Every structure is written in structure tokens, then in C-alpha cells.
Coordinates of C-alpha atoms in Angstrom, one line a residue:
Chain A
M153 CA -7.5 42.6 -9.0
T154 CA -3.9 43.5 -9.5
E155 CA -2.3 41.3 -12.0
R156 CA 1.0 39.9 -10.8
T157 CA 3.6 39.4 -13.4
F158 CA 7.2 38.3 -13.7
L159 CA 9.2 40.0 -16.5
G160 CA 5.8 41.1 -18.0
M161 CA 4.2 37.6 -18.0
P162 CA 1.2 36.9 -16.0
Y163 CA 1.3 34.2 -13.3
A164 CA -1.6 31.8 -12.8
P165 CA -4.3 34.1 -11.1
R166 CA -5.3 33.6 -7.4
G167 CA -8.7 32.4 -6.6
V168 CA -9.2 30.0 -9.3
G169 CA -8.0 26.5 -9.9
H170 CA -5.8 24.2 -7.8
L171 CA -2.2 25.2 -7.8
R172 CA -2.1 26.5 -4.3
G173 CA -2.7 24.7 -1.0
E174 CA -4.6 26.1 2.0
E175 CA -1.5 25.5 4.3
P176 CA 2.3 25.5 3.8
F177 CA 3.8 22.1 3.1
P178 CA 5.3 21.5 6.4
V179 CA 1.9 22.0 8.2
A180 CA 0.0 19.8 5.7
A181 CA 2.7 17.3 5.7
R182 CA 2.5 16.8 9.5
A183 CA -1.2 16.0 9.2
A184 CA -0.5 13.5 6.2
L185 CA 2.3 11.8 8.2
A186 CA -0.1 11.1 11.1
N187 CA -2.3 9.0 8.7
T188 CA -1.0 5.5 8.9
Q189 CA -3.4 4.2 6.5
L190 CA -2.5 6.7 3.9
R191 CA 1.3 5.8 4.4
R192 CA 0.6 2.1 4.0
N193 CA -1.5 2.7 0.8
L194 CA 1.2 4.9 -0.7
G195 CA 4.1 2.7 0.3
K196 CA 2.5 -0.3 -1.3
A197 CA 1.4 1.5 -4.6
T198 CA 4.7 3.4 -5.1
T199 CA 6.8 0.2 -4.4
T200 CA 4.9 -1.7 -7.0
I201 CA 5.1 1.0 -9.7
R202 CA 8.8 1.5 -9.1
A203 CA 9.6 -2.1 -9.6
K204 CA 7.5 -2.3 -12.8
R205 CA 9.3 0.8 -14.2
A206 CA 12.7 -0.3 -13.4
A207 CA 12.1 -3.8 -15.1
V208 CA 10.9 -2.3 -18.5
V209 CA 13.4 0.4 -18.5
A210 CA 16.2 -2.1 -17.9
E211 CA 15.0 -3.7 -21.1
L212 CA 16.2 -1.0 -23.4
P213 CA 19.9 -0.8 -24.0
D214 CA 19.4 2.8 -25.4
W215 CA 17.3 4.2 -22.6
E216 CA 19.8 6.9 -21.9
E217 CA 20.0 8.0 -25.6
L218 CA 16.1 8.0 -25.6
R219 CA 16.2 10.4 -22.5
A220 CA 18.8 12.6 -24.0
A221 CA 16.6 12.8 -27.3
G222 CA 13.6 13.7 -25.2
Q223 CA 15.4 16.5 -23.5
A224 CA 16.8 17.7 -26.8
I225 CA 13.2 17.8 -28.4
K226 CA 11.8 19.7 -25.5
Q227 CA 14.7 22.2 -25.4
H228 CA 14.3 22.8 -29.1
T229 CA 10.6 23.3 -29.0
L230 CA 10.6 25.7 -26.1
A231 CA 13.3 27.7 -27.9
H232 CA 10.9 28.1 -30.9
L233 CA 7.6 27.8 -29.0
D234 CA 5.7 30.7 -30.8
S235 CA 6.5 29.2 -34.1
Y236 CA 5.4 25.8 -33.2
L237 CA 2.2 27.2 -31.6
E238 CA 1.4 29.1 -34.9
Q239 CA 2.1 26.0 -37.0
L240 CA -0.3 23.9 -34.7
E241 CA -2.9 26.6 -34.9
S242 CA -2.7 26.6 -38.7
Q243 CA -2.9 22.9 -39.1
V244 CA -5.8 22.4 -36.6
T245 CA -7.7 25.2 -38.3
A246 CA -7.0 23.8 -41.8
H247 CA -8.6 20.5 -40.7
G248 CA -11.8 21.9 -39.4
G249 CA -10.9 22.6 -35.9
T250 CA -11.1 25.9 -33.9
V251 CA -8.2 27.2 -31.8
H252 CA -8.7 29.4 -28.8
W253 CA -5.9 31.1 -26.8
A254 CA -6.2 31.6 -22.9
R255 CA -3.9 33.7 -21.0
D256 CA -5.0 32.3 -17.7
A257 CA -7.4 30.0 -16.0
H258 CA -10.2 32.6 -15.9
E259 CA -10.1 33.0 -19.7
A260 CA -9.8 29.1 -20.3
N261 CA -12.9 28.5 -18.0
R262 CA -14.9 31.3 -19.7
I263 CA -14.0 29.9 -23.2
V264 CA -14.8 26.3 -22.5
T265 CA -18.1 27.2 -20.5
G266 CA -19.2 29.4 -23.5
L267 CA -18.5 26.5 -25.9
V268 CA -20.5 24.1 -23.8
R269 CA -23.3 26.5 -23.5
D270 CA -23.4 27.0 -27.1
T271 CA -24.1 23.4 -27.8
G272 CA -27.1 23.5 -25.3
A273 CA -25.6 20.5 -23.3
A274 CA -26.1 20.4 -19.5
E275 CA -23.6 17.7 -18.9
V276 CA -20.1 16.7 -20.3
V277 CA -17.8 13.6 -20.1
K278 CA -14.3 14.2 -19.3
V279 CA -11.0 12.3 -20.0
K280 CA -8.5 12.4 -17.2
S281 CA -6.9 15.9 -17.5
I282 CA -4.6 17.5 -15.0
V283 CA -4.6 20.9 -16.9
T284 CA -8.5 21.1 -16.4
D285 CA -7.9 20.4 -12.7
E286 CA -5.2 23.1 -12.6
I287 CA -7.7 25.7 -13.8
G288 CA -10.7 24.4 -11.8
L289 CA -12.7 23.8 -14.9
N290 CA -15.3 21.4 -13.1
E291 CA -16.1 24.2 -10.6
A292 CA -16.5 26.8 -13.3
L293 CA -18.8 24.4 -15.3
A294 CA -20.9 23.7 -12.2
A295 CA -21.4 27.4 -11.6
A296 CA -22.7 27.6 -15.1
G297 CA -25.2 24.7 -14.4
I298 CA -23.2 22.2 -16.3
A299 CA -22.2 18.8 -14.8
A300 CA -18.9 17.4 -15.6
H301 CA -18.5 13.7 -15.3
E302 CA -15.0 12.2 -14.8
T303 CA -14.6 8.9 -16.5
D304 CA -11.1 7.8 -15.6
L305 CA -11.6 5.2 -12.9
A306 CA -9.2 7.0 -10.5
E307 CA -10.7 10.4 -11.3
L308 CA -14.2 8.9 -10.8
I309 CA -13.2 7.6 -7.4
V310 CA -11.9 11.0 -6.5
Q311 CA -15.0 12.8 -7.8
L312 CA -17.5 10.5 -6.1
G313 CA -15.5 10.7 -2.9
H314 CA -15.6 14.7 -2.9
D315 CA -11.9 14.3 -2.7
R316 CA -8.8 15.7 -4.4
P317 CA -6.2 13.9 -6.6
S318 CA -3.0 13.1 -4.9
H319 CA -1.0 11.7 -7.8
I320 CA -0.4 12.7 -11.4
L321 CA -0.9 9.3 -12.8
V322 CA -3.0 7.5 -10.1
P323 CA -5.2 10.3 -8.6
A324 CA -6.7 8.0 -6.0
I325 CA -3.4 6.3 -4.9
H326 CA -4.2 7.3 -1.3
R327 CA -7.3 5.0 -1.4
N328 CA -7.4 1.3 -1.1
R329 CA -9.9 -1.1 -2.2
A330 CA -12.2 -1.1 0.9
E331 CA -12.3 2.6 0.8
I332 CA -13.3 2.6 -2.8
R333 CA -16.0 0.1 -2.2
E334 CA -17.4 2.3 0.4
I335 CA -17.3 5.3 -1.8
F336 CA -19.2 3.4 -4.7
L337 CA -21.9 2.1 -2.3
R338 CA -22.5 5.6 -0.8
E339 CA -22.3 7.8 -4.1
M340 CA -22.8 5.6 -7.2
P341 CA -26.5 5.6 -8.2
G342 CA -27.9 2.0 -8.8
V343 CA -24.8 0.1 -7.6
D344 CA -25.3 -3.4 -6.5
P345 CA -25.6 -3.3 -2.7
G346 CA -23.6 -6.6 -2.7
L347 CA -20.6 -5.1 -4.3
T348 CA -17.3 -6.7 -3.1
D349 CA -13.9 -5.0 -3.0
T350 CA -12.3 -7.2 -5.6
P351 CA -10.8 -5.2 -8.4
A352 CA -13.0 -7.0 -10.9
A353 CA -16.2 -6.0 -9.0
L354 CA -15.1 -2.5 -8.6
T355 CA -14.2 -2.1 -12.2
E356 CA -17.5 -3.7 -13.5
A357 CA -19.4 -1.2 -11.3
A358 CA -17.5 1.6 -12.7
R359 CA -18.0 0.4 -16.3
L360 CA -21.8 0.1 -15.9
H361 CA -22.0 3.5 -14.3
L362 CA -19.8 5.2 -17.0
R363 CA -21.3 3.4 -20.1
R364 CA -24.5 5.3 -19.6
R365 CA -22.7 8.7 -19.5
F366 CA -20.7 7.8 -22.6
L367 CA -23.8 7.0 -24.7
S368 CA -25.6 10.1 -23.7
A369 CA -22.9 12.7 -23.6
R370 CA -23.0 15.4 -26.4
V371 CA -19.7 17.1 -25.3
G372 CA -16.4 15.6 -24.4
I373 CA -13.6 17.4 -22.7
S374 CA -10.0 16.3 -22.7
G375 CA -6.5 17.3 -22.1
A376 CA -3.7 16.3 -24.5
N377 CA -0.3 14.4 -23.8
F378 CA 1.1 15.8 -27.1
A379 CA 0.2 18.0 -30.1
V380 CA 2.1 17.6 -33.2
A381 CA 2.7 20.9 -34.9
E382 CA 3.4 19.7 -38.4
T383 CA -0.1 18.1 -38.8
G384 CA -2.2 19.6 -36.1
T385 CA -2.6 16.2 -34.6
L386 CA -3.6 15.7 -30.8
C387 CA -2.7 12.7 -28.9
V388 CA -3.9 11.2 -25.6
V389 CA -2.5 8.2 -24.0
E390 CA -4.6 6.2 -21.5
S391 CA -5.1 2.8 -20.1
E392 CA -8.7 2.2 -19.6
G393 CA -10.4 3.1 -22.9
N394 CA -12.5 5.9 -21.3
G395 CA -10.5 8.3 -23.3
R396 CA -11.2 6.6 -26.6
M397 CA -15.0 6.8 -25.7
C398 CA -14.7 10.5 -24.8
L399 CA -12.7 11.3 -27.9
T400 CA -14.9 9.6 -30.4
L401 CA -18.6 9.5 -29.2
P402 CA -19.7 13.0 -28.4
D403 CA -20.5 15.3 -31.2
T404 CA -18.4 18.1 -29.8
L405 CA -14.9 17.8 -28.4
I406 CA -13.1 20.4 -26.5
T407 CA -9.4 19.9 -25.7
V408 CA -7.6 22.1 -23.3
M409 CA -3.8 22.0 -23.6
G410 CA -0.9 23.7 -21.9
I411 CA 1.2 25.5 -24.5
E412 CA 4.3 23.4 -23.6
K413 CA 2.8 20.2 -24.9
V414 CA 3.3 21.0 -28.5
I415 CA 6.2 19.0 -30.3
P416 CA 7.4 19.6 -33.8
S417 CA 6.9 16.4 -35.7
W418 CA 5.8 12.8 -35.6
R419 CA 9.4 11.6 -35.5
D420 CA 9.5 13.4 -32.1
L421 CA 6.3 11.7 -31.0
E422 CA 7.9 8.4 -31.5
V423 CA 10.5 9.3 -28.9
F424 CA 8.1 10.3 -26.3
L425 CA 5.7 7.3 -26.9
Q426 CA 8.6 5.1 -25.9
L427 CA 9.5 7.2 -22.9
L428 CA 6.2 7.8 -21.4
P429 CA 4.6 4.5 -20.7
R430 CA 7.7 2.9 -19.5
S431 CA 8.1 5.7 -17.0
S432 CA 4.6 6.1 -15.8
T433 CA 2.8 2.8 -15.7
G434 CA 5.8 0.5 -16.2
E435 CA 4.5 -0.7 -19.5
R436 CA 6.2 -1.2 -22.8
M437 CA 3.2 0.5 -24.5
N438 CA 0.1 1.9 -23.1
P439 CA -3.2 0.3 -23.9
Y440 CA -4.9 3.2 -25.8
T441 CA -3.1 5.8 -27.8
S442 CA -5.7 8.1 -29.5
M443 CA -4.8 10.6 -32.1
W444 CA -7.0 12.9 -34.1
T445 CA -6.6 15.8 -36.6
G446 CA -9.4 18.3 -36.8
V447 CA -12.7 16.9 -37.7
T448 CA -13.6 14.0 -40.1
P449 CA -17.2 14.4 -41.6
G450 CA -19.3 11.5 -40.6
D451 CA -16.8 10.0 -38.2
G452 CA -16.2 11.2 -34.5
P453 CA -16.9 14.6 -33.2
Q454 CA -18.0 17.1 -35.9
R455 CA -16.8 20.1 -33.8
F456 CA -13.4 20.3 -32.4
H457 CA -12.1 23.0 -30.3
L458 CA -8.5 23.4 -29.0
V459 CA -7.8 25.7 -26.0
L460 CA -4.1 26.6 -25.7
L461 CA -3.4 27.6 -22.1
D462 CA -0.6 29.8 -20.7
N463 CA -1.6 30.3 -17.0
G464 CA 1.9 31.1 -15.9
R465 CA 3.9 29.0 -18.5
T466 CA 5.6 31.9 -20.3
A467 CA 6.6 33.3 -16.8
A468 CA 8.3 30.0 -16.2
L469 CA 9.7 29.9 -19.6
A470 CA 11.2 33.3 -18.9
D471 CA 13.5 32.0 -16.2
P472 CA 16.6 30.2 -17.8
A473 CA 17.2 28.3 -14.7
G474 CA 13.7 27.1 -14.1
R475 CA 12.2 26.6 -17.4
A476 CA 13.1 23.0 -17.8
A477 CA 10.2 22.2 -15.5
L478 CA 8.1 22.8 -18.7
H479 CA 9.7 19.8 -20.3
C480 CA 7.6 17.5 -18.0
I481 CA 5.6 14.9 -19.8
R482 CA 3.6 14.0 -16.7
C483 CA 4.8 10.5 -16.3
S484 CA 5.0 10.8 -12.5
A485 CA 8.1 8.7 -12.3
C486 CA 9.6 11.2 -9.9
L487 CA 6.6 11.0 -7.4
N488 CA 7.1 7.2 -7.1
V489 CA 10.8 7.4 -6.2
C490 CA 10.6 10.4 -4.0
P491 CA 11.1 9.6 -0.2
V492 CA 9.2 12.8 0.8
Y493 CA 6.2 12.0 -1.5
E494 CA 6.1 8.4 -0.4
R495 CA 5.6 9.5 3.2
T496 CA 3.4 12.6 2.8
G497 CA 1.3 11.8 -0.3
G498 CA 0.1 14.4 -2.8
H499 CA -2.4 16.3 -0.8
A500 CA 0.2 18.0 1.3
Y501 CA 1.7 19.8 -1.7
G502 CA -1.6 21.6 -2.0
S503 CA -1.3 21.6 -5.9
V504 CA -2.6 19.4 -8.7
Y505 CA 1.1 19.0 -9.5
P506 CA 2.5 17.0 -6.4
G507 CA 5.9 15.5 -5.8
P508 CA 9.2 16.7 -7.0
I509 CA 8.0 17.9 -10.2
G510 CA 5.2 19.8 -8.6
A511 CA 7.6 21.4 -6.2
V512 CA 9.4 23.0 -9.2
L513 CA 6.5 23.6 -11.5
S514 CA 3.7 24.9 -9.2
P515 CA 5.8 27.8 -7.7
Q516 CA 6.8 28.8 -11.1
L517 CA 3.2 28.9 -12.4
T518 CA 1.9 30.8 -9.4
G519 CA 4.9 32.9 -8.5
V520 CA 7.3 31.7 -5.8
E521 CA 5.7 33.7 -3.0
D522 CA 2.4 31.7 -3.3
N523 CA 4.2 28.3 -3.2
A524 CA 7.2 29.3 -1.2
S525 CA 7.3 26.1 0.9
L526 CA 7.3 23.7 -2.0
P527 CA 10.8 24.0 -3.1
Y528 CA 12.0 22.9 0.4
A529 CA 9.7 19.9 0.2
S530 CA 12.8 17.8 -0.9
S531 CA 15.8 16.1 0.7
L532 CA 17.7 16.9 -2.6
C533 CA 18.7 13.2 -2.9
G534 CA 18.5 13.4 -6.7
A535 CA 16.4 10.2 -7.3
C536 CA 13.9 12.2 -9.3
Y537 CA 16.6 13.4 -11.7
D538 CA 17.8 9.9 -12.2
V539 CA 14.4 8.6 -13.3
C540 CA 13.1 11.6 -15.2
P541 CA 12.6 10.5 -18.9
V542 CA 13.4 14.0 -20.2
R543 CA 16.4 14.5 -17.7
I544 CA 14.9 17.5 -15.9
D545 CA 17.5 18.4 -13.2
I546 CA 14.8 18.9 -10.5
P547 CA 17.3 19.2 -7.5
S548 CA 19.0 22.1 -9.3
I549 CA 15.8 23.9 -10.0
L550 CA 14.7 23.3 -6.4
V551 CA 17.9 25.0 -5.2
H552 CA 17.4 27.9 -7.7
L553 CA 13.8 28.4 -6.5
R554 CA 14.9 28.4 -2.8
A555 CA 17.4 31.1 -3.8
R556 CA 14.7 33.0 -5.6
H557 CA 12.3 32.7 -2.5
V558 CA 15.1 34.0 -0.2
E559 CA 15.9 37.0 -2.5
E560 CA 12.2 37.9 -3.2
A561 CA 11.4 37.6 0.5
A562 CA 14.4 39.9 1.4
R563 CA 13.3 42.5 -1.1
A564 CA 9.9 42.5 0.5
R565 CA 10.9 43.0 4.0
W566 CA 11.9 46.1 6.0
V567 CA 13.6 44.1 8.7
P568 CA 16.0 41.3 7.8
S569 CA 14.7 37.7 8.7
A570 CA 16.1 35.8 11.6
E571 CA 17.6 33.4 9.0
A572 CA 19.3 36.4 7.2
V573 CA 20.7 37.6 10.6
A574 CA 22.0 34.1 11.4
M575 CA 23.8 33.8 8.0
A576 CA 25.3 37.3 8.3
V577 CA 26.6 36.4 11.7
A578 CA 27.9 33.1 10.4
S579 CA 29.6 34.9 7.7
W580 CA 31.3 37.3 10.2
V581 CA 32.4 34.5 12.4
M582 CA 33.8 32.3 9.6
A583 CA 35.7 35.3 8.1
S584 CA 38.1 35.1 11.0
P585 CA 40.2 32.1 12.4
V586 CA 40.1 33.6 15.9
R587 CA 36.3 34.2 15.9
Y588 CA 35.8 30.7 14.4
A589 CA 37.8 29.0 17.1
A590 CA 36.1 30.9 19.7
A591 CA 32.7 30.0 18.4
Q592 CA 33.6 26.3 18.3
R593 CA 34.6 26.3 21.9
S594 CA 31.4 28.1 23.0
A595 CA 29.4 25.7 21.0
G596 CA 30.5 23.0 23.3
A597 CA 28.1 24.5 25.8
G598 CA 25.4 23.0 23.7
G599 CA 26.2 19.7 25.2
L600 CA 24.5 20.8 28.4
M601 CA 21.1 20.7 26.5
S602 CA 21.8 17.3 24.8
R603 CA 20.4 13.9 25.8
K604 CA 21.7 10.8 24.3
G605 CA 23.7 12.7 21.8
K606 CA 20.8 14.9 20.5
I607 CA 19.4 18.3 21.1
R608 CA 15.7 18.2 20.8
R609 CA 14.9 21.8 21.5
L610 CA 17.0 24.9 21.0
P611 CA 16.0 28.4 22.2
P612 CA 14.6 30.9 19.4
P613 CA 15.5 31.7 16.8
L614 CA 17.5 28.4 16.6
S615 CA 14.2 26.6 17.6
A616 CA 13.2 26.8 14.0
W617 CA 15.7 24.2 13.2
T618 CA 14.7 21.8 16.0
A619 CA 11.0 22.2 15.5
A620 CA 11.1 19.6 12.7
R621 CA 14.5 17.8 13.5
D622 CA 17.1 17.0 16.2
A623 CA 20.3 18.8 16.4
P624 CA 23.4 16.6 16.9
A625 CA 25.1 17.4 20.3
P626 CA 28.4 19.1 19.8
P627 CA 31.3 16.7 20.4
A628 CA 33.3 16.8 23.7
R629 CA 36.3 18.3 21.7
T630 CA 36.4 20.5 18.8
F631 CA 38.5 19.3 15.7
R632 CA 41.1 21.8 16.5
Q633 CA 41.6 20.5 20.0
W634 CA 41.6 16.9 18.9
W635 CA 44.3 17.7 16.3
R636 CA 46.5 19.3 18.9
L637 CA 46.2 16.3 21.1
E638 CA 47.0 13.9 18.2
H639 CA 49.6 15.9 16.3
G640 CA 50.7 18.7 18.7
D641 CA 50.2 22.5 18.2
P642 CA 51.2 23.5 14.5
D643 CA 52.4 26.8 16.0
D644 CA 55.0 25.0 18.1
R645 CA 56.2 23.1 15.0
A646 CA 56.6 26.2 13.1
Chain B
M243 CA -7.6 10.7 -42.6
S244 CA -9.3 13.9 -41.9
T245 CA -10.7 16.1 -44.7
P246 CA -9.1 19.5 -44.9
Q247 CA -11.6 22.2 -44.2
P248 CA -11.4 25.9 -45.4
P249 CA -9.1 27.8 -43.2
G250 CA -10.3 30.4 -40.9
R251 CA -11.3 30.8 -37.2
T252 CA -14.9 30.0 -36.4
P253 CA -16.4 33.0 -34.3
L254 CA -17.7 31.9 -31.0
G255 CA -21.4 32.5 -30.5
S256 CA -20.8 33.2 -26.8
G257 CA -18.3 36.0 -27.6
V258 CA -16.1 35.1 -24.6
E259 CA -12.8 35.2 -26.2
D260 CA -10.4 38.1 -25.7
P261 CA -8.7 38.7 -29.0
A262 CA -5.7 40.1 -27.3
S263 CA -4.9 36.6 -25.8
R264 CA -3.5 35.1 -29.0
S265 CA -1.0 37.8 -29.5
A266 CA -0.3 38.0 -25.8
V267 CA 0.7 34.4 -25.4
L268 CA 2.5 34.2 -28.8
R269 CA 4.4 37.4 -28.0
A270 CA 5.4 36.0 -24.4
S271 CA 6.4 32.7 -25.7
G272 CA 8.4 34.2 -28.5
T273 CA 10.2 36.9 -26.5
T274 CA 11.2 34.7 -23.5
K275 CA 12.7 32.0 -25.8
G276 CA 14.1 28.7 -24.2
G277 CA 17.7 29.2 -24.2
P278 CA 20.0 27.8 -26.9
P279 CA 18.2 25.8 -29.5
G280 CA 18.8 22.1 -29.1
P281 CA 18.7 19.4 -31.9
T282 CA 15.5 17.5 -32.6
A283 CA 15.5 13.9 -32.1
R284 CA 17.0 12.7 -35.2
E285 CA 19.4 15.6 -35.5
G286 CA 20.5 14.7 -31.9
G287 CA 21.8 11.4 -33.2
R288 CA 19.0 9.1 -32.3

């Protein structure tokens, strides 16, 4: 297989993991928009989370200063990423852990599968981890005969439903209580056939199911929200306590972490532990914050492995205009305010990173050509930028990636695209007042195709525009004609 | 508190790791550097 690179850095490889959809966003979105149940579920859930977040953020008078601090820490860390990664490796190793380096998903999956095999275990329990979804770890483990059991409630719902996550924080946001009850009744061994769809009953069923897994598992697999370089401490924040079980009960713990998750110090962690829960679940503090440093004899896992994953991250880092996407702390606040996400849901994005942040992160990890439609999955309203706890200017990165896509596509084509021809013609027309005036007059003919002030279908190549939206009917008079009527001909006055 | 262990990387029994990966990731993360260094949290005035 030919390795695709950007400035010498490998992109996330094709054929493994979940960073690419089977269909471009507009096609997938059309199917999602037709699902009225999905839109109701999403609308209700995102409205609730938005309100909770707004309330707890408003409590902090220095919220903007916190955001600026979070942004500054991330910029500083990425500017010295190699140094902090080496410091993290040194500290983890000094405290009895083992550090592994993976350039891409294939390597990471091989490393983790090998580590599990070495323990002799045939099953593992997992803390919710998007990065392991990114690399397709569950599939790799299954191919090696190892069963991976998700223990986060929403991830469990997704796994039992043979489904895909659709939200960074709430992977089963597209499911309502009735659907979850049906999944449990169908897929959960030994579940009470009289199960109701009340939250308490569904949670209790999941607790009983998972408790058996926790107590028998010999290997736990997690991601990491943060890794503190100065002490080699890993940090996972969660809400259900399943993470604490996975991080403490098994004899072997394997943590897979994107290299951008390292932060320099505990003082920096303080900033993020204020930003993250308020932005993600709308809580002042998340219920469970687990931290561990290497291994402690007689207490908790006795073997700890940390897998540091690149998988396209250094390719993203190499782009000065796009690298801020690596500042993301996976809070998902941008998803909950996005008018596009709220209507299409996460599956339409085709990547484990949906929504606005996914639209800037996924194309940079895979190379823009593999996710070319995602930078256009936005109205550029800017709501994502307003709520981002680390001030990622997502709209600017979207525009930058659109430009990259256009430039890369132009280089790859022998014949100019219809869009490129249209832009060249527009440039030629607008360069001359005479040509521009003539074009305005001729555009009036478009009125013949309009009904009720809108044109629903234009002939090719302009049909690409009206395939997804109406075009406004041209006015009866051009601006110049109106001006002459109101103010006289400027040439006459001269 | 964890108890410090002797430094050193434990070899994998399965031998699946590419030793070039560490240097490749470190080299890439170092040579692509993330723009002008910003202040850390406290240096930034918070």
C-alpha cells in the first residue's frame, strides 16, 4: 500500500478505523434528515445540554480568561510537543509503566492486540475511548479472538445495538428510551423480560450486566483525557464510575492516547478540569476524575502500558492554519450548538469525530481528499467558536480546509472543474463595468424560470447550486437601473 | 503515591513494536512545531 503523506508526515491509513464515511456528507445527511425520530431525539438532547452548559458557564466571572488560558496552554504544548512527549515517557517509565509509540492505527492495533495476547486474556473491558474507535481497535481485537466489552452506558447501547456512535460525549444521543429498552431486551443476556423504559430501570439493567464484566476482567483498556508530562500522570474524567472500575480492577491496564493530549503540568490540568465538565455535561465538576501514575505494588493494575498514537496528528500539526484543531479537549460543546449537527446527527459525518470539530479534525487526520465534503458541512455561523472552551476558531479552519480542497483538487485534475470555470468567468465579467452591467441585465431573464420569487431548478452546471437550495429570483430592475430612476444618470450629472 | 520503578523499557513478548516508530513520531512532532510558543496557564496571567 502506498503511504500518503503531508510534508513527510503519514496520514491516518485507509482501510482501518472509523475516520471516513462510506458516503459524502450531503448524501448521508439527506438520509438522516428524512429520519424524523432521529431529529426529535437530537433536538431534545442538544437543547437540554445547551441550557445546562449556558447556566454553569454564566456562574464564572472569569470564563473568558479560563478559555484564553486553555488556548495558551495548548499552543505552548504543541510548540514543544516532542519535549513533553519525551518527558511523559520518562516519567511513566520511571514509575513502572511501559510506553509504546504508534505511527498509525495499524501499529496501535498490533501493539494492543499483542499486549492482550501476552496476558492470555480472551476478553477486555473498555472505558469510553474515542481514540480506540478512531483506530478500530474493537474490530482488531475481535479478529484476534478477543472480545472487547464497552462499559460506558451509551457505548454499551451502541455496541449491543450493532450501531455506531453519533456524538463525542453522548454516543447514543440518537436513541430514545424506548429504543434502548428494545435493544436491551434483544441483546442483553439474562435481562428481566419485564424491563421498563424508565431511566432507573434501564440503568439498573446495565449495572447488573456490567458488574459481572468488571469483576472477571483481567485487562482494562482506556483512552485518556489528559497526561501530565511533569509526573507521568494519566487522567480520565467520566460520569458513571465505569471508568474507575476499569482503571482499578484489572491486573493489566492499557491506555491508548493521541499525542496531543499531553499537557506540561498539574497547574495546567487545573485549568482544563474547570473548562471540560462545564462545556461537556454542563456540570461544575464531573462525578469521577481518575488519575494514576505508573503502577503501585499491591494496589490497582500491576502492569500499565501507554500507547502514544500519531495517526495523522503530526500531519495536522504541520499545517499552521489547521493545527489548532489539535487543541480540542473533546467536550462536544460545538456539536450541541451547531445547527447542522442538530439536524443531521453524527452518523452523516462518517467519522467518530462528528460535528464542527470533526469537520476540521477528520480531514486533517485522513488528508482532505478522503473527507473533502466535511469542511462544507457548516453554515459558518460561528456558534462553535463562541462556545469552544479552548477558543478554536473552527469557522476559519473550515474555510482554510475548503481552500486546501479546491487547490488540491485543481492540481489533481487535467480539466478545470465546472466551479473553476464559473469562477474564472465571474472574474472576467466583474473585471469590466460594461461586462458586469450586461451580465446584470441578462440575469433578469432568470425571472422567467422563477415561481413565487424562487428558482427551484437551474440548468447544468448551475443545477449544482439548486440541487440543495433555491436560488432567489432576480429583481425586476438591477441596482443600476433603480439608481438611475431614483437619482438620474450619473453620466448626465457629470 | 506510586512507587518509582527502575527506568527502562520493558520489551514486548509479542515483538509487534516497530522501534522506528518512537523516533518517527518524535521527529515529526518536533520538526513541525506548533507556531509561536504561547505562555502556560500561570505565565498567561491566570
